[in-house]
Amino acid sequence: EIVLTQSPATLSLSPGERATLSCRASQSVSSHLAWYQQKPGQAPRLLIYDASNRATGIPARFSGSGSGTDFTLTISSLEPEDFAVYYCQQRGNWLLTFGPGTKVDIK
Amino acid sequence: EVQLVESGGGLVQPGGSLRLSCAASGFTFSNFWMHWVRQVPGKGLVWVSRLNNDGSSPSYADSVKGRFTISRDNAKNTLYLEMNSLRAEDTALYYCAREIGCIGGNCYPEYFQHWGQGTLVTVSS
């Protein structure tokens, strides 16, 4: 099983600031990594797939990068609606796994 | 508009069974892989099972293998999850999710583009 580790666990920032979230895989997943956003009481929303491709309808302030074992989700300038939990997910092998999440909260 | 509506959750005793359903609309159901993902309230996401578009190739997480069965009825646009020998640790909100599909000649069956709102399964005596 490929284990995903996300850091930090919590990121406290103000609107307008840049957010940088990290996801590390226990073995290479090539570029096969996605990012999701989840708000309380809601289902997750796909943001980024295959490391750097924005999903349909996702604003340009969200970007993804990385390959192999190290990946980053960047939110260039936080909007009020971006405060949420963010999960990474790999499809590097048949057993799909998620990271534990990073909570982005308001400072 | 893509819609996924789960049903069938509830309270069940340890060792019991439940059958979850996911009714799909707004897209050609038979063209897409489908998944079940669960989440203990307040905790993280866990992939449970997937099924390819024609139902011929299911896969399961180790934690549910041998106890859960995923299936689909493409004529009824419905995905199912038969859950047997339920344990307390199966307690969670169960989401059904649809893959992205194919974009520009590349296919992405194992990312979750669309999600339902979930159905809660509680295993307790």
Tab-separated table of C-alpha atoms in Angstrom, chain A residues 31-34 36 38 41-46 49-51 53 55-56 87 89 91 93-96 98-100, chain B residues 35 37 39 42-47 50 59-62 65 95 100 103 107-113 115-117:
chain	number	residue	atom	x	y	z
A	31	SER	CA	2.354	11.933	-11.781
A	32	HIS	CA	-0.709	9.965	-10.661
A	33	LEU	CA	-1.860	12.217	-7.852
A	34	ALA	CA	-4.992	14.274	-7.288
A	36	TYR	CA	-9.552	17.393	-3.344
A	38	GLN	CA	-13.776	19.261	1.371
A	41	GLY	CA	-21.042	18.781	5.572
A	42	GLN	CA	-20.108	18.529	1.906
A	43	ALA	CA	-18.703	15.868	-0.360
A	44	PRO	CA	-15.134	16.325	-1.590
A	45	ARG	CA	-14.512	18.316	-4.768
A	46	LEU	CA	-11.814	17.389	-7.265
A	49	TYR	CA	-5.617	15.471	-11.250
A	50	ASP	CA	-2.425	13.918	-12.546
A	51	ALA	CA	-0.443	16.314	-10.353
A	53	ASN	CA	-4.213	19.425	-14.346
A	55	ALA	CA	-10.395	19.905	-13.031
A	56	THR	CA	-13.334	21.451	-14.824
A	87	TYR	CA	-6.726	15.746	0.626
A	89	GLN	CA	-5.025	10.865	-3.444
A	91	ARG	CA	-3.580	6.081	-8.244
A	93	ASN	CA	-1.094	1.334	-8.072
A	94	TRP	CA	-4.408	-0.476	-7.997
A	95	LEU	CA	-4.961	0.206	-4.292
A	96	LEU	CA	-6.093	3.811	-4.180
A	98	PHE	CA	-5.741	9.238	0.369
A	99	GLY	CA	-3.575	11.371	2.567
A	100	PRO	CA	-4.808	12.359	6.053
B	35	HIS	CA	-16.354	3.831	-6.864
B	37	VAL	CA	-15.398	5.853	-0.773
B	39	GLN	CA	-15.417	8.578	5.663
B	42	GLY	CA	-14.557	14.074	11.267
B	43	LYS	CA	-11.896	11.772	9.812
B	44	GLY	CA	-10.264	11.195	6.444
B	45	LEU	CA	-11.351	9.571	3.184
B	46	VAL	CA	-10.875	5.866	2.514
B	47	TRP	CA	-11.367	4.207	-0.863
B	50	ARG	CA	-14.382	0.270	-7.693
B	59	SER	CA	-11.552	-4.239	-6.932
B	60	TYR	CA	-11.623	-3.856	-3.155
B	61	ALA	CA	-9.623	-2.422	-0.314
B	62	ASP	CA	-8.082	-5.144	1.847
B	65	LYS	CA	-12.324	-7.854	0.659
B	95	TYR	CA	-20.050	8.060	-0.851
B	100	ILE	CA	-13.384	11.699	-14.578
B	103	ILE	CA	-10.053	13.815	-21.772
B	107	CYS	CA	-8.543	8.245	-19.475
B	108	TYR	CA	-8.626	8.697	-15.711
B	109	PRO	CA	-10.721	5.937	-14.158
B	110	GLU	CA	-9.315	6.325	-10.681
B	111	TYR	CA	-9.883	9.968	-9.875
B	112	PHE	CA	-13.247	11.033	-8.468
B	113	GLN	CA	-14.878	13.817	-10.455
B	115	TRP	CA	-19.645	12.567	-5.683
B	116	GLY	CA	-22.973	11.910	-4.048
B	117	GLN	CA	-23.887	13.325	-0.649
